[in-house]
PDB file of C-alpha atoms and ligand atoms in Angstrom:
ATOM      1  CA  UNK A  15     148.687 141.266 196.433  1.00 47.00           C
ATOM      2  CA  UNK A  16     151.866 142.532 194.915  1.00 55.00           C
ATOM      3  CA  UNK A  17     155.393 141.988 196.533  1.00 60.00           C
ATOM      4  CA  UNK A  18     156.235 144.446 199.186  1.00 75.00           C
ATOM      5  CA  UNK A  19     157.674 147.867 198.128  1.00 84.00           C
ATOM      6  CA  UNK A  20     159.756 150.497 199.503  1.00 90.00           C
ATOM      7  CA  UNK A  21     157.055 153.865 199.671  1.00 90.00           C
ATOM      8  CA  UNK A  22     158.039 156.787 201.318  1.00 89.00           C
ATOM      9  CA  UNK A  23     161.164 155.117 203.178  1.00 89.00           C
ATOM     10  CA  UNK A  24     158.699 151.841 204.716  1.00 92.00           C
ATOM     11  CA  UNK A  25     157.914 148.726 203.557  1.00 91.00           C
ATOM     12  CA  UNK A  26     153.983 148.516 201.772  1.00 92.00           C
ATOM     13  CA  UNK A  27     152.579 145.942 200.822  1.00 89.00           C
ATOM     14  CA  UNK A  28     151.325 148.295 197.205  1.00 88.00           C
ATOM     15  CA  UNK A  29     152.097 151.614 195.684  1.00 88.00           C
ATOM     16  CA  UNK A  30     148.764 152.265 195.686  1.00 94.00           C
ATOM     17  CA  UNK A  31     147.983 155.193 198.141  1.00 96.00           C
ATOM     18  CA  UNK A  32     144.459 156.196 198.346  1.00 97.00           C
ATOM     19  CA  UNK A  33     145.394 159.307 200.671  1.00 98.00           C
ATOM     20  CA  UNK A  34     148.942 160.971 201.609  1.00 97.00           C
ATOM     21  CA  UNK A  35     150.209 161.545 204.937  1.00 97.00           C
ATOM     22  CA  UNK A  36     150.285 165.576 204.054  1.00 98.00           C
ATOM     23  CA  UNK A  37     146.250 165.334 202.952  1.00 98.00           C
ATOM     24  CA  UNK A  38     145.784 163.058 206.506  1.00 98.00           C
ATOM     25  CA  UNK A  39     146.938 165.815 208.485  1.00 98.00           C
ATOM     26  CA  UNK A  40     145.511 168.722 206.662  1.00 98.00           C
ATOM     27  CA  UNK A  41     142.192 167.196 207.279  1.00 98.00           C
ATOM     28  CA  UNK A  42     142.529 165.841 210.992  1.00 98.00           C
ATOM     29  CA  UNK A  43     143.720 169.918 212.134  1.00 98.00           C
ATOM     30  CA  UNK A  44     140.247 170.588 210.286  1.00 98.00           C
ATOM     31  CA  UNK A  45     138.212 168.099 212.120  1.00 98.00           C
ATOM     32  CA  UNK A  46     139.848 168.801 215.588  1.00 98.00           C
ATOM     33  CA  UNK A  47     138.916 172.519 214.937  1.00 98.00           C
ATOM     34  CA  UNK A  48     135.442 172.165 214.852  1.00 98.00           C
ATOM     35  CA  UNK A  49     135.372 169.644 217.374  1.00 98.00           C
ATOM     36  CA  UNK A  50     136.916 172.129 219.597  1.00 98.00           C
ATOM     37  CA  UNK A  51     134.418 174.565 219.081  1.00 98.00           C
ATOM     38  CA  UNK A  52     131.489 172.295 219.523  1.00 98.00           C
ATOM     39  CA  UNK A  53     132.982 170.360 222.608  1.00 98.00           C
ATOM     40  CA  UNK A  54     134.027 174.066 224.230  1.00 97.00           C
ATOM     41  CA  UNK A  55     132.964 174.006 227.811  1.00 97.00           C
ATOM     42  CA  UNK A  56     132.102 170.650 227.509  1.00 98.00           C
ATOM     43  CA  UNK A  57     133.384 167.623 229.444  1.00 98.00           C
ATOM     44  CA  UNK A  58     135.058 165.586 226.669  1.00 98.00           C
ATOM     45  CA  UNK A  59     136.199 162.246 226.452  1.00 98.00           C
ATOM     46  CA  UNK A  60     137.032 160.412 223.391  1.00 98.00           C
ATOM     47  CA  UNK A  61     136.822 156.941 223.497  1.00 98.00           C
ATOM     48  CA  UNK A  62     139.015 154.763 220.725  1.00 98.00           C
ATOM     49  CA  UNK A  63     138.421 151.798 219.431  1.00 97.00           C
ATOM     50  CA  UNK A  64     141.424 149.639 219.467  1.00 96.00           C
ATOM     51  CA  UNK A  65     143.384 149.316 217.746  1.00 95.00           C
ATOM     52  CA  UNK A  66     142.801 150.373 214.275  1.00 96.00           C
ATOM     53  CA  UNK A  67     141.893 154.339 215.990  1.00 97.00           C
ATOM     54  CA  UNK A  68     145.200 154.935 217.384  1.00 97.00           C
ATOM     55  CA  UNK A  69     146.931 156.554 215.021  1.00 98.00           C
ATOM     56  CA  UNK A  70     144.025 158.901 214.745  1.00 98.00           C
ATOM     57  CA  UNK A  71     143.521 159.547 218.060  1.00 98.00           C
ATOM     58  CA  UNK A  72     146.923 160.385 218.612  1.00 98.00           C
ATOM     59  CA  UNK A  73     146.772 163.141 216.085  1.00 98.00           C
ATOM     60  CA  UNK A  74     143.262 164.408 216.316  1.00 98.00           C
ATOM     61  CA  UNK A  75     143.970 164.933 220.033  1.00 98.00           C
ATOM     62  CA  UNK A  76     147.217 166.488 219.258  1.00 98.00           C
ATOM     63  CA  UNK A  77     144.699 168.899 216.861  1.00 98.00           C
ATOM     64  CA  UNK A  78     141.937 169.641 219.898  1.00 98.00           C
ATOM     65  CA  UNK A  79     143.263 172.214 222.115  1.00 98.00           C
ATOM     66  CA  UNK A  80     140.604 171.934 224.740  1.00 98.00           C
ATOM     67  CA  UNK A  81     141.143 170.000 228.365  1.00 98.00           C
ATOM     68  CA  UNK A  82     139.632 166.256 227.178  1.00 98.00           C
ATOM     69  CA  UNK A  83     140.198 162.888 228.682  1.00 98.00           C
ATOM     70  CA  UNK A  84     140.498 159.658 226.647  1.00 98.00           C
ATOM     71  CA  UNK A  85     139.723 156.344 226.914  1.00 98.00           C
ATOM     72  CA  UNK A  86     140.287 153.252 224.740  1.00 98.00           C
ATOM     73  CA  UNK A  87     138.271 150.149 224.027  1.00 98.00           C
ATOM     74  CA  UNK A  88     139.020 146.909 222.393  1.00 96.00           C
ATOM     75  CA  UNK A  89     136.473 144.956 220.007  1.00 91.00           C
ATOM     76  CA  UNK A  90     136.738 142.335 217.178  1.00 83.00           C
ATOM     77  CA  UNK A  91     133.876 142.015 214.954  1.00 74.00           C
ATOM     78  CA  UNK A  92     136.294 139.271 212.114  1.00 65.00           C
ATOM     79  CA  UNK A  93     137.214 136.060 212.624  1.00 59.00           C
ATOM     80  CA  UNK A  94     141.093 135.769 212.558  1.00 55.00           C
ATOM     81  CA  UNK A  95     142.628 136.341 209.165  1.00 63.00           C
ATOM     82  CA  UNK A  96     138.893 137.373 207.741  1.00 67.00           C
ATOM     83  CA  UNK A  97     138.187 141.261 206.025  1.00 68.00           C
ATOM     84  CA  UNK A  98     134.456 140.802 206.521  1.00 69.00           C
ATOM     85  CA  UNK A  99     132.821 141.442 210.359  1.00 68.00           C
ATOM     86  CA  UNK A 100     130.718 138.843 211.701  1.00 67.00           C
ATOM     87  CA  UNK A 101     127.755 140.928 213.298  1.00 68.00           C
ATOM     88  CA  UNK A 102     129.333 139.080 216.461  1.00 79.00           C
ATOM     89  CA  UNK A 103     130.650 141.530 218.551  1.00 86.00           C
ATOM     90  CA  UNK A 104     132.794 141.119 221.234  1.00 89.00           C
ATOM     91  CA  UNK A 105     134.325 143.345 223.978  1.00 93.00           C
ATOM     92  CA  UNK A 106     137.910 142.114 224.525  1.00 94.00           C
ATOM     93  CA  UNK A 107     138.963 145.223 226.672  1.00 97.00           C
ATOM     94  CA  UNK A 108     136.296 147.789 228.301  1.00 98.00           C
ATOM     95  CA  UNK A 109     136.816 151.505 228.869  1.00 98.00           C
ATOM     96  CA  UNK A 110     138.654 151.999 232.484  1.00 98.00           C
ATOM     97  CA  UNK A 111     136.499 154.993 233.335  1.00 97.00           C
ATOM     98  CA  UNK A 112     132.554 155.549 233.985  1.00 98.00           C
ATOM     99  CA  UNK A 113     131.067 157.925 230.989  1.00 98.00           C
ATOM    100  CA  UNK A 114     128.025 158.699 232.916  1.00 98.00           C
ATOM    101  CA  UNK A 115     127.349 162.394 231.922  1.00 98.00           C
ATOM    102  CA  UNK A 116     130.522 163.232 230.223  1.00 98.00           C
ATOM    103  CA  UNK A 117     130.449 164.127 226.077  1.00 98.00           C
ATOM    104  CA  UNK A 118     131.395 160.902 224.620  1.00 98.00           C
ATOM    105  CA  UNK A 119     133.023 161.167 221.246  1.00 98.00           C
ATOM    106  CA  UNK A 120     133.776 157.675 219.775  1.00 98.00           C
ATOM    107  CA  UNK A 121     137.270 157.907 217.436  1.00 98.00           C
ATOM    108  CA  UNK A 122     137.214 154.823 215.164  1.00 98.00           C
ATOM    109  CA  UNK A 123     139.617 154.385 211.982  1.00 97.00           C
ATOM    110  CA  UNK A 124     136.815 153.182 209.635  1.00 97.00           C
ATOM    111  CA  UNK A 125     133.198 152.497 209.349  1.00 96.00           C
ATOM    112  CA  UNK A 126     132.105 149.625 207.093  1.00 94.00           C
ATOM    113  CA  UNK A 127     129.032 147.605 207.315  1.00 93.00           C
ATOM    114  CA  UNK A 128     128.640 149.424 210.385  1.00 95.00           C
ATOM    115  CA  UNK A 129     127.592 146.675 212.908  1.00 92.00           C
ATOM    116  CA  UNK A 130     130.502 147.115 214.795  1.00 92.00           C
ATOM    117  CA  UNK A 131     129.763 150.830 215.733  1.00 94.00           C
ATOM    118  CA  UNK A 132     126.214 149.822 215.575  1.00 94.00           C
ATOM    119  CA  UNK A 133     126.913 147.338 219.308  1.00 93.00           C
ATOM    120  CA  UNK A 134     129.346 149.932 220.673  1.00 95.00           C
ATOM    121  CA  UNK A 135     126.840 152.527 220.498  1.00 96.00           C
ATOM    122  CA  UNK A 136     124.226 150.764 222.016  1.00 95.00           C
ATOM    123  CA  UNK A 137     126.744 149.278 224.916  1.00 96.00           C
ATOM    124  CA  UNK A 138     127.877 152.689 225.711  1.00 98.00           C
ATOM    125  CA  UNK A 139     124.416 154.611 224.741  1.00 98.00           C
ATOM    126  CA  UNK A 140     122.642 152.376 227.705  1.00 98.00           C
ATOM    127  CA  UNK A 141     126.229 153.701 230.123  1.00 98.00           C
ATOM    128  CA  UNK A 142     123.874 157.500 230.203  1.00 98.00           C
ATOM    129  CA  UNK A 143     126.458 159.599 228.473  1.00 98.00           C
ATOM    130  CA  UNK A 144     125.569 163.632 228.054  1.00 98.00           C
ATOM    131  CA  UNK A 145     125.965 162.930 224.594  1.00 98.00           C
ATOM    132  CA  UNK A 146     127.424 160.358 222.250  1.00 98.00           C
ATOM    133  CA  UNK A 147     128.967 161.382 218.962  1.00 98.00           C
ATOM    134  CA  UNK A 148     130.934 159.067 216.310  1.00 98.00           C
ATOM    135  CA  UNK A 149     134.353 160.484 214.468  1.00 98.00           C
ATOM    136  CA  UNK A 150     135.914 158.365 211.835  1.00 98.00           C
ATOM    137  CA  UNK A 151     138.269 159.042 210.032  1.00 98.00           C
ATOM    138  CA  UNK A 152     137.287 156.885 206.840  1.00 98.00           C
ATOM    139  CA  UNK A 153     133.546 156.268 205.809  1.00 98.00           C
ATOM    140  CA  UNK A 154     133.343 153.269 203.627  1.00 97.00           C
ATOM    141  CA  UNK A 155     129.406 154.168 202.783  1.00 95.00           C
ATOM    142  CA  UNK A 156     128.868 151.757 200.214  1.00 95.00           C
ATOM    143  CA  UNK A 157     128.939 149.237 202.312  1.00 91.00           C
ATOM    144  CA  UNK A 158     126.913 150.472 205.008  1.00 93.00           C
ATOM    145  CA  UNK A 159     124.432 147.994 206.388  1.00 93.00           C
ATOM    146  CA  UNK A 160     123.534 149.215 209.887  1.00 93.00           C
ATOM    147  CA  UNK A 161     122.469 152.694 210.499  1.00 91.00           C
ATOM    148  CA  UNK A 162     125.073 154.745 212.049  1.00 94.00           C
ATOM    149  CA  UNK A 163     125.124 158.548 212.279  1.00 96.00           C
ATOM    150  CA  UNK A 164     128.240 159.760 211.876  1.00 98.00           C
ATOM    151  CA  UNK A 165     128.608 163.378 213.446  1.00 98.00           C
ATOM    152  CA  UNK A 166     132.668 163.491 211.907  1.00 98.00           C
ATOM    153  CA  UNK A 167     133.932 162.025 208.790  1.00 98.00           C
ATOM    154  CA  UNK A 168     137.683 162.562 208.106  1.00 98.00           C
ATOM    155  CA  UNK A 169     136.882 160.882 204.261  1.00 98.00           C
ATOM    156  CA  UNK A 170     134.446 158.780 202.552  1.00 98.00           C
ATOM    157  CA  UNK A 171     136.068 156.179 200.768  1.00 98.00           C
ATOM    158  CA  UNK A 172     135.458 153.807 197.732  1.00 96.00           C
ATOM    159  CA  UNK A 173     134.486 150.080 198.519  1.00 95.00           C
ATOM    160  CA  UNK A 174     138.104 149.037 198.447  1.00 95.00           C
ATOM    161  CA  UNK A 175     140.350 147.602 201.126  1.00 94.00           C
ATOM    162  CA  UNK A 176     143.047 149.758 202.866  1.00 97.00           C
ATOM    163  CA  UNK A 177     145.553 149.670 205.391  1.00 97.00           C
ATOM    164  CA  UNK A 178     147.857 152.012 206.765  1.00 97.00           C
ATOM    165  CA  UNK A 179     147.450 155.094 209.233  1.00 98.00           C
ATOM    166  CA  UNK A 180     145.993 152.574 211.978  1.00 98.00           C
ATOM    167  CA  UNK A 181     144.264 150.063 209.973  1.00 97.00           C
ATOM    168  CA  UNK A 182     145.682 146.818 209.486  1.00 95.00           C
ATOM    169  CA  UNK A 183     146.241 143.595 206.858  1.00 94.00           C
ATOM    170  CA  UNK A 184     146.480 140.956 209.046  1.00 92.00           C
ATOM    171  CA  UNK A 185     147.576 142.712 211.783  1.00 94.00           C
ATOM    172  CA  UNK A 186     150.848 144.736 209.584  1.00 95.00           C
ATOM    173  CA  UNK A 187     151.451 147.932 207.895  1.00 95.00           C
ATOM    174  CA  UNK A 188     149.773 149.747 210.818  1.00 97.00           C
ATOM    175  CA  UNK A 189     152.696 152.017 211.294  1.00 96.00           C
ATOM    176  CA  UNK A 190     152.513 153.665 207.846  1.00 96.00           C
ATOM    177  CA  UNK A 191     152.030 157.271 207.454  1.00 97.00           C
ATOM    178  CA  UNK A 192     149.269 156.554 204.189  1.00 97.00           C
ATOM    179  CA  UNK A 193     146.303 154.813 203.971  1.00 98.00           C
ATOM    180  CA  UNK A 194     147.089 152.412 201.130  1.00 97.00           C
ATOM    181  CA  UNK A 195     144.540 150.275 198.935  1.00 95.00           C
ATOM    182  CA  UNK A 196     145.175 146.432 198.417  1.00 87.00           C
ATOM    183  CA  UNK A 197     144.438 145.912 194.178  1.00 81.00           C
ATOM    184  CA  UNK A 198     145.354 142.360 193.858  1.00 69.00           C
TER     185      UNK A 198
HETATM  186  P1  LIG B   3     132.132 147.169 210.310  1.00 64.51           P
HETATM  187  O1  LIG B   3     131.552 146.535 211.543  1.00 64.51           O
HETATM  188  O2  LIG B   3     131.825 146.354 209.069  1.00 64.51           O
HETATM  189  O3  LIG B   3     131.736 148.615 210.125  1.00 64.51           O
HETATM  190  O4  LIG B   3     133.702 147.045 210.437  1.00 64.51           O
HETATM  191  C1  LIG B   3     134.429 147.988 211.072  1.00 64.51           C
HETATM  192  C2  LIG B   3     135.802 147.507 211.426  1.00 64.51           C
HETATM  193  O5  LIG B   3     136.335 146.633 210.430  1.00 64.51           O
HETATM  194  C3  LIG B   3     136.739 148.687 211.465  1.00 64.51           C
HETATM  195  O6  LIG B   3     136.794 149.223 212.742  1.00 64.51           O
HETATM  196  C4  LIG B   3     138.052 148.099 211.015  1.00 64.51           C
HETATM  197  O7  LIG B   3     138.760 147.623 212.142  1.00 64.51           O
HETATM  198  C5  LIG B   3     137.672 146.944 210.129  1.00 64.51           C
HETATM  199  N1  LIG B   3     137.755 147.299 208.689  1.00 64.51           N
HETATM  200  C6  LIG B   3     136.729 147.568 207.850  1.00 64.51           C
HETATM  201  N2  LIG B   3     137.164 147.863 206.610  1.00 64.51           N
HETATM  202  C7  LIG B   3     138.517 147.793 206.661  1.00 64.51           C
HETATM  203  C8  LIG B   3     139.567 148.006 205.683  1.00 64.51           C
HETATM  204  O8  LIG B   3     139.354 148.351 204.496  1.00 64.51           O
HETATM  205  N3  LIG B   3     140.842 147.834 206.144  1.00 64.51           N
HETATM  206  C9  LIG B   3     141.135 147.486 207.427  1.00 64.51           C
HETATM  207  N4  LIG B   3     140.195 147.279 208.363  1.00 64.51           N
HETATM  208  C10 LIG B   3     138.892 147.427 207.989  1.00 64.51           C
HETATM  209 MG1  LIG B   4     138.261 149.662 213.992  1.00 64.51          MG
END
């Protein structure tokens, strides 16, 4: 990895952004749009998955003018320090409310191999939602390895490692405004 650099007034670990804080936000007022119009009448809750989703939640709800509640819960699929999940799920921090019969709408930052999403959905499927839909912002398909329908994609991404906007390298860089790419 390069030395951190100064880009756009914070400190990144590389110049290398994959997608600018203008194109973020274009594309987040899109997707709350049209889940607005498919959740109308609806009861809504969107459930992020900490912590990487938080940025994104706090826009994209910002971007859904509908009444909605939201809920959060916390997972970790890596070992500490690791960029690969496990397959090993495990719930560190469960949702505070019961989602029996509500629209669930899962916000996650990024979907990889997809195992993580794979055990969420199958923890919360079994909680008798209304529905259950998945919205990520970031769709790393090439690496997909359990089947995961996602209902919202904010952008599908090359098999490369970012950070930024939410997602984290080694727990930093979570406050930028970008979603950078590590090229060592
Ligand atoms: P999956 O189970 O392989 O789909 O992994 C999903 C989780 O891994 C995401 O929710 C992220 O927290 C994390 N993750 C996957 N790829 C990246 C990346 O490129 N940067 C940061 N975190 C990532
Ligand atoms: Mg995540």
């Amino acid at each position: 990895m390069s030395e951190a650099e100064i880009v756009l007034g914070y400190v990144s670990p590389s110049k290398d952004i994959l997608i600018t804080p203008d194109k973020l936000q274009a594309r987040i007022t899109e997707v709350g749009r049209q889940i607005e119009t498919d959740y109308a009448g609806k009861e809504l809750v969107l459930v992020c998955i900490l912590k990487g989703g938080v940025l994104f939640l706090t826009d994209l709800m910002r971007a859904i003018h509908i009444p909605h509640a939201i809920d959060f819960m916390a997972v970790s699929s890596y070992g500490i320090g690791a960029r690969e999940s496990t397959g090993i799920v495990r719930i560190i921090m469960d949702l505070e409310r019961d989602i029996r019969g509500k629209h669930v709408l899962i916000v996650e930052d990024i979907i990889d191999s997809g195992r993580t999403l794979s055990y969420i959905c199958e923890v919360l499927h079994a909680r008798g939602p209304a529905s259950l839909k998945i919205c990520t912002l970031l769709d790393k398909y090439e690496r997909r390895e359990a089947e995961v329908k996602l209902d919202y994609v904010g952008f599908r991404i090359p098999n490369e490692f970012v950070y930024g906007y939410g997602l984290d390298l080694d727990e930093l860089y979570r406050n930028l405004p970008f979603i950078g790419v590590v090229r060592d």
